[in-house]
Short mmCIF file of C-alpha atoms and ligand atoms in Angstrom, two decimals:
data_model
loop_
_atom_site.label_atom_id
_atom_site.label_comp_id
_atom_site.label_asym_id
_atom_site.label_seq_id
_atom_site.Cartn_x
_atom_site.Cartn_y
_atom_site.Cartn_z
CA MET A 1 -32.62 -14.36 19.53
CA ASN A 2 -34.46 -11.79 17.41
CA ILE A 3 -34.23 -12.40 13.68
CA LEU A 4 -34.99 -10.17 10.69
CA ILE A 5 -35.63 -11.66 7.25
CA ILE A 6 -35.19 -9.29 4.29
CA GLY A 7 -37.57 -9.83 1.35
CA SER A 8 -41.22 -10.33 0.48
CA GLY A 9 -41.66 -13.43 -1.66
CA GLY A 10 -42.53 -17.11 -1.32
CA ARG A 11 -38.89 -17.73 -0.44
CA GLU A 12 -39.12 -15.39 2.52
CA HIS A 13 -42.45 -16.82 3.70
CA THR A 14 -40.89 -20.29 3.63
CA LEU A 15 -37.83 -19.12 5.58
CA ALA A 16 -40.11 -17.39 8.09
CA TRP A 17 -42.28 -20.53 8.44
CA LYS A 18 -39.20 -22.62 9.17
CA ILE A 19 -37.48 -20.13 11.50
CA LYS A 20 -40.67 -19.67 13.49
CA GLN A 21 -40.47 -23.39 14.39
CA SER A 22 -37.10 -22.91 16.09
CA PRO A 23 -36.93 -22.60 19.88
CA LEU A 24 -33.89 -20.38 19.30
CA CYS A 25 -36.01 -17.70 17.66
CA ASN A 26 -37.52 -15.23 20.04
CA THR A 27 -39.12 -12.54 17.86
CA LEU A 28 -39.21 -12.72 14.08
CA PHE A 29 -39.43 -9.70 11.78
CA ILE A 30 -39.76 -9.58 8.01
CA ALA A 31 -39.03 -6.50 5.89
CA PRO A 32 -41.18 -5.81 4.00
CA GLY A 33 -42.85 -9.25 4.00
CA ASN A 34 -46.31 -10.17 2.69
CA ALA A 35 -49.65 -11.35 4.07
CA GLY A 36 -48.15 -14.83 4.63
CA THR A 37 -45.06 -13.73 6.55
CA ALA A 38 -47.39 -11.72 8.82
CA LEU A 39 -48.67 -15.09 10.07
CA CYS A 40 -45.14 -16.02 11.22
CA GLY A 41 -43.81 -12.73 12.58
CA THR A 42 -44.05 -8.95 12.38
CA ASN A 43 -43.80 -7.25 9.00
CA LEU A 44 -41.84 -4.00 8.88
CA ALA A 45 -42.63 -1.58 6.03
CA ILE A 46 -39.04 -1.11 4.88
CA GLY A 47 -37.63 -1.66 1.38
CA VAL A 48 -35.02 -4.39 0.89
CA SER A 49 -32.32 -1.88 -0.11
CA ASP A 50 -33.12 0.80 2.48
CA PHE A 51 -30.06 -0.03 4.60
CA ASP A 52 -30.47 2.97 6.91
CA GLY A 53 -34.12 2.07 7.50
CA ILE A 54 -33.15 -1.53 8.21
CA ALA A 55 -30.44 -0.39 10.65
CA LYS A 56 -32.93 1.79 12.50
CA ALA A 57 -35.41 -1.10 12.76
CA CYS A 58 -32.66 -3.43 13.98
CA ARG A 59 -31.76 -1.03 16.78
CA ALA A 60 -35.38 -0.47 17.75
CA ASN A 61 -36.11 -4.20 17.88
CA ALA A 62 -32.78 -5.52 19.23
CA VAL A 63 -32.27 -7.71 16.16
CA ASP A 64 -29.45 -10.28 16.56
CA MET A 65 -29.45 -11.80 13.08
CA ILE A 66 -30.30 -10.56 9.57
CA LEU A 67 -31.08 -13.16 6.91
CA VAL A 68 -31.06 -11.68 3.41
CA GLY A 69 -33.46 -13.29 0.90
CA PRO A 70 -33.10 -11.54 -2.49
CA GLU A 71 -30.00 -10.67 -4.53
CA GLU A 72 -30.57 -6.94 -4.90
CA PRO A 73 -29.50 -5.85 -1.39
CA LEU A 74 -26.62 -8.35 -1.47
CA VAL A 75 -25.25 -7.02 -4.74
CA LYS A 76 -25.69 -3.48 -3.34
CA GLY A 77 -23.55 -4.42 -0.33
CA ILE A 78 -25.89 -5.01 2.64
CA TYR A 79 -23.35 -7.39 4.20
CA ASP A 80 -20.52 -4.83 4.06
CA PHE A 81 -22.82 -2.06 5.32
CA PHE A 82 -23.66 -3.91 8.54
CA ARG A 83 -20.21 -5.49 8.96
CA ASP A 84 -18.67 -2.03 9.06
CA LYS A 85 -21.41 -0.20 10.95
CA LYS A 86 -20.73 0.94 14.48
CA GLY A 87 -22.97 -0.74 17.04
CA PHE A 88 -23.61 -3.76 14.77
CA GLU A 89 -20.52 -5.78 15.74
CA ASN A 90 -22.65 -8.49 17.35
CA VAL A 91 -25.35 -8.67 14.69
CA LYS A 92 -24.93 -11.74 12.49
CA ILE A 93 -25.59 -11.18 8.78
CA ILE A 94 -26.33 -14.21 6.65
CA GLY A 95 -25.36 -13.45 3.05
CA PRO A 96 -22.17 -12.88 1.06
CA SER A 97 -20.18 -9.64 0.83
CA LYS A 98 -20.67 -7.15 -2.00
CA GLU A 99 -17.62 -8.47 -3.80
CA ALA A 100 -18.64 -12.13 -3.42
CA SER A 101 -22.19 -11.28 -4.60
CA GLN A 102 -20.62 -10.37 -7.95
CA LEU A 103 -20.86 -14.11 -8.62
CA GLU A 104 -24.50 -13.32 -9.35
CA GLY A 105 -24.19 -9.58 -10.06
CA SER A 106 -21.73 -10.00 -12.94
CA LYS A 107 -21.74 -12.93 -15.37
CA ALA A 108 -18.20 -12.00 -16.48
CA PHE A 109 -17.00 -12.06 -12.85
CA ALA A 110 -18.57 -15.52 -12.38
CA LYS A 111 -17.04 -16.87 -15.60
CA ALA A 112 -13.57 -15.59 -14.68
CA PHE A 113 -13.96 -17.13 -11.19
CA MET A 114 -14.86 -20.53 -12.72
CA ASN A 115 -11.98 -20.40 -15.19
CA ARG A 116 -9.51 -19.41 -12.47
CA HIS A 117 -10.58 -22.34 -10.29
CA ASN A 118 -11.06 -24.94 -13.03
CA ILE A 119 -14.80 -25.30 -12.46
CA PRO A 120 -16.57 -26.84 -15.48
CA THR A 121 -18.75 -24.34 -17.36
CA ALA A 122 -19.58 -23.30 -20.93
CA ALA A 123 -16.76 -21.76 -23.04
CA TYR A 124 -17.25 -17.99 -23.40
CA GLY A 125 -16.00 -14.61 -24.51
CA GLU A 126 -16.79 -11.21 -22.92
CA PHE A 127 -17.15 -7.98 -24.85
CA THR A 128 -17.72 -4.26 -24.21
CA ALA A 129 -18.77 -1.68 -26.85
CA ASP A 130 -15.15 -0.91 -27.82
CA LYS A 131 -14.72 -4.62 -28.68
CA TYR A 132 -17.96 -4.80 -30.66
CA LEU A 133 -16.39 -5.95 -33.95
CA GLU A 134 -14.33 -8.61 -32.18
CA GLY A 135 -17.59 -9.84 -30.64
CA VAL A 136 -19.25 -10.07 -34.06
CA ASP A 137 -16.29 -12.14 -35.31
CA TYR A 138 -16.52 -14.34 -32.20
CA ILE A 139 -20.24 -14.99 -32.88
CA LYS A 140 -19.36 -16.18 -36.42
CA THR A 141 -17.08 -18.88 -35.01
CA GLN A 142 -19.75 -20.26 -32.63
CA SER A 143 -21.99 -23.25 -33.28
CA LEU A 144 -25.76 -22.89 -32.78
CA PRO A 145 -27.61 -22.05 -30.66
CA ILE A 146 -25.58 -19.16 -29.23
CA VAL A 147 -26.19 -17.85 -25.71
CA LEU A 148 -25.91 -14.09 -25.06
CA LYS A 149 -25.91 -12.78 -21.51
CA ALA A 150 -26.08 -9.23 -20.22
CA ASP A 151 -23.33 -9.01 -17.62
CA GLY A 152 -25.35 -7.38 -14.84
CA LEU A 153 -28.65 -8.04 -13.06
CA ALA A 154 -31.51 -7.77 -15.56
CA ALA A 155 -34.46 -9.12 -13.55
CA GLY A 156 -34.03 -12.59 -15.06
CA LYS A 157 -34.44 -11.27 -18.62
CA GLY A 158 -30.80 -10.79 -19.60
CA VAL A 159 -30.18 -14.22 -21.17
CA LEU A 160 -30.98 -14.81 -24.85
CA ILE A 161 -30.69 -18.12 -26.65
CA CYS A 162 -30.25 -17.33 -30.35
CA GLN A 163 -31.00 -19.86 -33.06
CA SER A 164 -29.03 -18.19 -35.89
CA HIS A 165 -25.85 -16.16 -36.30
CA LEU A 166 -27.93 -13.33 -37.73
CA GLU A 167 -30.20 -13.22 -34.67
CA ALA A 168 -27.20 -13.40 -32.31
CA THR A 169 -25.45 -10.53 -34.11
CA ALA A 170 -28.61 -8.38 -34.09
CA GLU A 171 -29.22 -9.01 -30.37
CA PHE A 172 -25.55 -8.42 -29.60
CA GLU A 173 -25.81 -5.02 -31.28
CA LEU A 174 -29.03 -4.18 -29.42
CA MET A 175 -27.43 -5.04 -26.10
CA LEU A 176 -24.05 -3.40 -26.56
CA LEU A 177 -24.77 -0.43 -28.79
CA ARG A 178 -28.47 0.28 -28.15
CA SER A 179 -28.69 -0.35 -24.38
CA LYS A 180 -31.36 -3.07 -24.63
CA PHE A 181 -30.71 -3.99 -20.98
CA GLY A 182 -29.40 -0.58 -19.88
CA GLU A 183 -26.34 -0.64 -17.62
CA ALA A 184 -26.61 -4.43 -17.19
CA GLY A 185 -25.83 -4.95 -20.89
CA LYS A 186 -22.78 -2.70 -21.14
CA LYS A 187 -20.76 -5.86 -21.07
CA VAL A 188 -21.99 -9.00 -22.83
CA VAL A 189 -20.94 -12.61 -22.31
CA ILE A 190 -21.22 -14.84 -25.40
CA GLU A 191 -21.42 -18.45 -24.38
CA GLU A 192 -21.53 -22.00 -25.70
CA PHE A 193 -24.97 -23.63 -25.39
CA LEU A 194 -25.01 -26.48 -22.86
CA LYS A 195 -27.18 -29.54 -23.53
CA GLY A 196 -28.75 -31.71 -20.87
CA ILE A 197 -31.12 -31.52 -17.91
CA GLU A 198 -31.04 -28.42 -15.74
CA LEU A 199 -31.11 -28.63 -11.95
CA SER A 200 -30.42 -26.44 -8.95
CA ILE A 201 -27.99 -27.32 -6.19
CA PHE A 202 -27.96 -25.42 -2.89
CA VAL A 203 -25.13 -25.08 -0.46
CA LEU A 204 -24.87 -23.27 2.85
CA THR A 205 -21.27 -22.18 3.53
CA ASP A 206 -19.46 -20.44 6.37
CA GLY A 207 -16.53 -19.66 4.07
CA GLU A 208 -14.57 -22.65 5.32
CA ASN A 209 -17.05 -25.55 5.47
CA TYR A 210 -20.30 -26.25 3.69
CA ILE A 211 -23.41 -28.34 3.95
CA LEU A 212 -25.28 -29.61 0.93
CA LEU A 213 -29.02 -28.92 0.96
CA PRO A 214 -31.60 -30.93 -1.03
CA GLU A 215 -31.47 -30.41 -4.80
CA ALA A 216 -34.41 -29.09 -6.82
CA LYS A 217 -35.69 -28.43 -10.30
CA ASP A 218 -37.77 -25.41 -11.12
CA TYR A 219 -40.16 -24.91 -14.03
CA LYS A 220 -39.48 -21.53 -15.59
CA ARG A 221 -41.83 -21.51 -18.58
CA VAL A 222 -45.34 -20.19 -18.12
CA GLY A 223 -47.10 -22.90 -20.17
CA GLU A 224 -47.71 -26.62 -19.77
CA ALA A 225 -44.97 -28.89 -21.13
CA ASP A 226 -42.45 -26.04 -20.71
CA ALA A 227 -43.95 -23.87 -23.46
CA GLY A 228 -44.23 -20.08 -23.60
CA LEU A 229 -42.42 -17.22 -21.93
CA ASN A 230 -39.90 -17.40 -19.13
CA THR A 231 -41.15 -16.53 -15.63
CA GLY A 232 -39.61 -16.30 -12.18
CA GLY A 233 -40.68 -19.94 -11.71
CA MET A 234 -44.03 -21.73 -11.94
CA GLY A 235 -43.22 -24.62 -9.62
CA ALA A 236 -40.45 -26.83 -8.28
CA VAL A 237 -39.82 -30.39 -7.12
CA SER A 238 -37.32 -32.18 -4.88
CA PRO A 239 -35.62 -34.69 -4.82
CA LEU A 240 -34.71 -35.45 -8.43
CA PRO A 241 -34.63 -39.12 -9.38
CA PHE A 242 -31.62 -38.67 -11.68
CA VAL A 243 -29.46 -37.14 -8.95
CA THR A 244 -27.66 -40.29 -7.87
CA GLU A 245 -24.95 -40.53 -5.26
CA GLU A 246 -22.40 -40.87 -8.06
CA PHE A 247 -23.62 -37.65 -9.71
CA LEU A 248 -23.65 -35.80 -6.38
CA ASN A 249 -20.11 -36.92 -5.64
CA LYS A 250 -19.03 -35.46 -8.99
CA VAL A 251 -20.83 -32.21 -8.20
CA LYS A 252 -19.07 -32.00 -4.83
CA GLU A 253 -15.63 -32.83 -6.17
CA LYS A 254 -15.69 -30.82 -9.41
CA ILE A 255 -17.91 -27.92 -8.49
CA ILE A 256 -18.75 -27.30 -4.82
CA GLU A 257 -15.34 -27.95 -3.28
CA PRO A 258 -13.41 -25.86 -5.86
CA THR A 259 -16.02 -23.11 -5.40
CA ILE A 260 -15.55 -22.93 -1.62
CA ALA A 261 -11.76 -23.21 -2.02
CA GLY A 262 -12.02 -20.41 -4.63
CA PHE A 263 -13.76 -18.14 -2.09
CA LYS A 264 -10.86 -18.66 0.28
CA LYS A 265 -8.13 -18.20 -2.34
CA ASP A 266 -9.77 -15.04 -3.69
CA LYS A 267 -10.49 -13.78 -0.15
CA LEU A 268 -14.21 -13.51 -0.88
CA ASP A 269 -16.13 -13.11 2.36
CA TYR A 270 -18.97 -15.62 1.98
CA LYS A 271 -21.28 -16.70 4.78
CA GLY A 272 -24.56 -17.71 3.26
CA PHE A 273 -26.41 -19.70 0.64
CA VAL A 274 -24.89 -20.51 -2.75
CA PHE A 275 -27.35 -21.50 -5.46
CA ILE A 276 -25.61 -23.29 -8.31
CA GLY A 277 -27.54 -23.70 -11.56
CA LEU A 278 -26.21 -26.84 -13.25
CA MET A 279 -26.59 -28.68 -16.50
CA ASN A 280 -26.34 -32.45 -16.25
CA ASP A 281 -25.05 -33.57 -19.64
CA GLY A 282 -25.03 -37.36 -19.59
CA GLY A 283 -23.85 -37.48 -15.97
CA GLU A 284 -21.32 -34.64 -16.29
CA PRO A 285 -22.22 -31.48 -14.35
CA LYS A 286 -21.42 -28.01 -15.71
CA VAL A 287 -22.23 -24.69 -14.08
CA ILE A 288 -24.74 -22.45 -15.87
CA GLU A 289 -24.74 -19.76 -13.22
CA TYR A 290 -24.19 -18.89 -9.59
CA ASN A 291 -26.73 -17.05 -7.48
CA CYS A 292 -25.74 -15.59 -4.13
CA ARG A 293 -29.02 -16.52 -2.39
CA MET A 294 -31.70 -19.21 -2.29
CA GLY A 295 -33.96 -19.69 -5.31
CA ASP A 296 -37.65 -18.92 -5.54
CA PRO A 297 -39.70 -21.18 -5.86
CA GLU A 298 -36.94 -23.74 -5.08
CA THR A 299 -36.85 -22.64 -1.41
CA GLU A 300 -40.48 -23.73 -1.12
CA VAL A 301 -39.41 -27.36 -1.70
CA VAL A 302 -35.83 -27.34 -0.33
CA ILE A 303 -36.54 -25.88 3.13
CA PRO A 304 -39.53 -28.17 3.87
CA ARG A 305 -37.23 -31.16 3.26
CA ILE A 306 -34.71 -30.01 5.89
CA LYS A 307 -35.34 -31.51 9.31
CA ASN A 308 -32.62 -29.55 11.13
CA ASP A 309 -33.40 -26.41 13.07
CA LEU A 310 -32.70 -23.65 10.50
CA VAL A 311 -31.60 -21.14 13.15
CA GLU A 312 -29.00 -23.65 14.35
CA LEU A 313 -27.72 -23.93 10.77
CA LEU A 314 -27.58 -20.14 10.38
CA LEU A 315 -25.77 -19.70 13.71
CA ALA A 316 -23.23 -22.34 12.67
CA THR A 317 -22.80 -20.42 9.41
CA ALA A 318 -22.12 -17.14 11.17
CA ASP A 319 -19.78 -18.78 13.72
CA GLN A 320 -17.94 -20.87 11.10
CA LYS A 321 -19.01 -24.15 12.69
CA LEU A 322 -20.83 -25.86 9.85
CA ASP A 323 -18.42 -28.81 10.17
CA GLU A 324 -20.23 -29.67 13.42
CA ILE A 325 -23.63 -29.97 11.71
CA LYS A 326 -25.19 -33.23 10.65
CA MET A 327 -27.83 -32.70 8.00
CA GLU A 328 -31.12 -34.54 8.32
CA THR A 329 -33.48 -34.53 5.37
CA ASP A 330 -37.06 -35.66 4.98
CA PRO A 331 -37.05 -38.59 2.55
CA ARG A 332 -40.48 -37.68 1.19
CA ALA A 333 -40.91 -35.97 -2.18
CA VAL A 334 -41.97 -32.33 -2.09
CA ALA A 335 -43.54 -30.27 -4.87
CA THR A 336 -44.66 -26.67 -5.07
CA VAL A 337 -47.12 -25.26 -7.60
CA VAL A 338 -47.24 -21.50 -8.13
CA ALA A 339 -50.47 -19.57 -8.78
CA VAL A 340 -49.90 -16.43 -10.82
CA SER A 341 -51.94 -13.37 -11.80
CA GLY A 342 -53.70 -13.47 -15.19
CA GLY A 343 -51.37 -12.05 -17.87
CA TYR A 344 -48.13 -12.81 -16.02
CA PRO A 345 -45.24 -12.67 -17.03
CA GLY A 346 -46.69 -9.81 -19.12
CA ASP A 347 -48.89 -7.07 -17.66
CA TYR A 348 -51.27 -8.07 -14.89
CA GLU A 349 -53.56 -6.42 -12.37
CA LYS A 350 -53.12 -6.39 -8.61
CA GLY A 351 -55.56 -6.11 -5.72
CA LYS A 352 -57.73 -9.16 -6.52
CA VAL A 353 -59.31 -10.74 -3.44
CA ILE A 354 -57.99 -14.25 -2.71
CA ASN A 355 -60.55 -16.76 -1.45
CA GLY A 356 -60.09 -20.20 0.02
CA LEU A 357 -56.94 -19.60 2.05
CA ASP A 358 -58.53 -20.57 5.36
CA HIS A 359 -60.11 -23.87 4.53
CA ALA A 360 -57.69 -25.16 1.88
CA ALA A 361 -54.78 -26.19 4.11
CA LEU A 362 -54.37 -29.90 4.83
CA GLU A 363 -51.85 -31.77 6.92
CA ASP A 364 -49.38 -32.50 4.11
CA SER A 365 -49.62 -29.13 2.38
CA ILE A 366 -48.56 -25.58 3.14
CA ILE A 367 -49.70 -22.46 1.33
CA PHE A 368 -46.79 -20.03 1.00
CA HIS A 369 -47.54 -16.46 -0.04
CA SER A 370 -45.51 -14.65 -2.72
CA GLY A 371 -47.18 -11.49 -4.05
CA THR A 372 -49.93 -10.95 -1.49
CA LYS A 373 -50.90 -8.26 0.98
CA GLN A 374 -53.48 -7.74 3.66
CA ASP A 375 -56.15 -5.24 2.66
CA GLY A 376 -58.61 -4.78 5.52
CA ILE A 377 -60.17 -8.17 6.16
CA HIS A 378 -59.04 -9.52 2.78
CA VAL A 379 -55.81 -10.96 1.47
CA VAL A 380 -55.33 -9.56 -2.05
CA THR A 381 -52.91 -10.21 -4.92
CA ASN A 382 -49.89 -7.93 -5.00
CA GLY A 383 -47.58 -9.37 -7.67
CA GLY A 384 -47.16 -11.71 -10.63
CA ARG A 385 -46.48 -14.80 -8.58
CA VAL A 386 -49.13 -14.89 -5.87
CA LEU A 387 -49.11 -18.19 -3.96
CA ALA A 388 -46.92 -21.31 -3.87
CA VAL A 389 -48.67 -24.45 -2.65
CA THR A 390 -46.17 -26.97 -1.32
CA SER A 391 -47.10 -30.59 -0.60
CA TYR A 392 -45.36 -33.73 0.61
CA GLY A 393 -45.93 -37.11 -1.05
CA ASP A 394 -44.49 -40.60 -1.33
CA ASN A 395 -43.32 -39.59 -4.80
CA ILE A 396 -43.32 -36.45 -6.92
CA ALA A 397 -46.55 -37.32 -8.75
CA GLU A 398 -48.40 -37.66 -5.44
CA ALA A 399 -47.00 -34.40 -4.07
CA VAL A 400 -47.96 -32.52 -7.24
CA GLU A 401 -51.44 -34.04 -7.22
CA MET A 402 -51.97 -32.85 -3.65
CA SER A 403 -50.84 -29.30 -4.49
CA ASN A 404 -53.10 -29.23 -7.54
CA TYR A 405 -56.00 -30.38 -5.35
CA ILE A 406 -55.40 -27.53 -2.89
CA MET A 407 -55.03 -25.12 -5.82
CA GLU A 408 -58.53 -26.04 -7.03
CA GLN A 409 -59.90 -24.65 -3.77
CA LEU A 410 -58.09 -21.34 -4.05
CA GLU A 411 -59.57 -18.59 -6.11
CA PHE A 412 -58.87 -15.06 -7.30
CA GLU A 413 -59.85 -13.32 -10.53
CA GLY A 414 -57.47 -14.41 -13.30
CA ILE A 415 -55.76 -17.20 -11.29
CA TYR A 416 -53.53 -19.43 -13.43
CA TYR A 417 -51.19 -22.30 -12.56
CA ARG A 418 -49.52 -25.16 -14.38
CA THR A 419 -51.02 -28.56 -13.60
CA ASP A 420 -48.05 -30.49 -15.00
CA ILE A 421 -45.22 -29.56 -12.62
CA GLY A 422 -42.85 -32.53 -12.34
CA PHE A 423 -44.22 -34.06 -15.55
CA GLU A 424 -40.94 -35.82 -16.44
CA PHE A 425 -40.92 -37.60 -13.09
CA LYS A 426 -44.45 -39.02 -13.22
CA ASN A 427 -43.14 -42.43 -12.31
CA GLY A 428 -40.39 -41.12 -9.99
P1 LIG B 501 -29.53 -17.37 -16.09
O1 LIG B 501 -30.13 -15.98 -16.09
O2 LIG B 501 -28.05 -17.40 -16.17
O3 LIG B 501 -30.19 -18.20 -15.03
O4 LIG B 501 -30.05 -18.08 -17.43
C1 LIG B 501 -31.41 -18.29 -17.63
C2 LIG B 501 -31.64 -19.63 -18.25
O5 LIG B 501 -31.04 -19.68 -19.53
C3 LIG B 501 -30.99 -20.79 -17.50
O6 LIG B 501 -31.77 -21.21 -16.44
C4 LIG B 501 -30.88 -21.82 -18.60
O7 LIG B 501 -32.11 -22.47 -18.80
C5 LIG B 501 -30.57 -20.98 -19.81
N1 LIG B 501 -29.13 -20.93 -20.05
C6 LIG B 501 -28.25 -20.02 -19.59
N2 LIG B 501 -27.00 -20.29 -20.04
C7 LIG B 501 -27.09 -21.39 -20.80
C8 LIG B 501 -26.14 -22.16 -21.55
N3 LIG B 501 -24.86 -21.83 -21.61
N4 LIG B 501 -26.59 -23.23 -22.20
C9 LIG B 501 -27.90 -23.58 -22.16
N5 LIG B 501 -28.84 -22.89 -21.51
C10 LIG B 501 -28.45 -21.81 -20.82
N1 LIG B 502 -36.03 -19.82 -9.59
C1 LIG B 502 -34.87 -19.19 -10.05
C2 LIG B 502 -34.33 -18.13 -9.19
O1 LIG B 502 -34.67 -17.97 -8.04
O2 LIG B 502 -33.46 -17.40 -9.68
#
């Protein structure tokens, strides 16, 4: 079959790398893709939310399946667009409906969903501008720190962790009354702060059944030892030594199963990946957030640990046959280290020539591209996160060491990466 992946990051390069290995995949397209995805298939110069452009390309290339990487087109309704479009009845779309994508697109929607289905999460209140004074009173009753969240998509910047009531009230005012996050902040969720260790759980569901994918932890802060500003993710590791069978059973029973049952009860059309951000507080899992897609850079460690044919998994998702799948995972540890442009997550320059890509690859490592593009004979930087180097190892420390070794051979002006990814699991 002919498959189209929507997106252009490290996540999409990893999906393309895996799908290309499947005998079920005939021709692979990526829209818009990057210099890395071009090594796995054909890039199409179409934006991720240009649904008409995507439809045209699907017709021209006899595409049988569309796999949606990022949240933006999902929240804008790409699933519904193709489900309802004449001539696309036989095209399989992997990703949730517009309504179901609200689990990521609206924090208030996600909180109400969790409350309705008794899924453990932080206590919260939601407020719009007309309830501003009630919100201020609510803040006064909260213990510190206080978490404020813009309801809508805010490019990963809409969550504030406030250390005083004064700060929380000031930020609340900026969000609600002074449009700090524009439309996204017209509604604000005020939430209890959850303690513990954060981790990411990934599920593939056909709306009826689900399979659990390997868990991961990502490293969001730009600096070593988790210092500095938040980024899209500076690295990730899998598996996590503290994720025991007992903990996973709790996650399944208290979180995943009620989530899938909730989709059915609420008639949410969901055939795709669910990314559940969890806090593990002394062995008790609580949901921080849902995302309606895979994570980036988590995909760069989760997918390489899956031994199954990914196209087979996606077909079973579309055909509601995930109950027939037996998951096989690679027992090795996998780590990815992300190289970013100098200045990221602040301002940075693009167009820097990347050297070392050809000779750096070794047997147990893969270089995934994030923000790159082909410019004549050169591959150049084209974003904040540029490359994600994934390696296998007998343990996390070994995998990270291998990625760091490869990283030393890669070079572009301003290159920066954290050398301490997986630092808490040095002995794991
Ligand atoms: P989100 O945009 O929902 O992923 O939130 C960004 C980050 O903020 C999360 O990955 C957590 O590290 C942190 N966070 C969000 N909500 C909470 C909470 N209730 N308690 C503690 N940390 C939180
Ligand atoms: N790495 C976090 C995300 O993909 O949202």
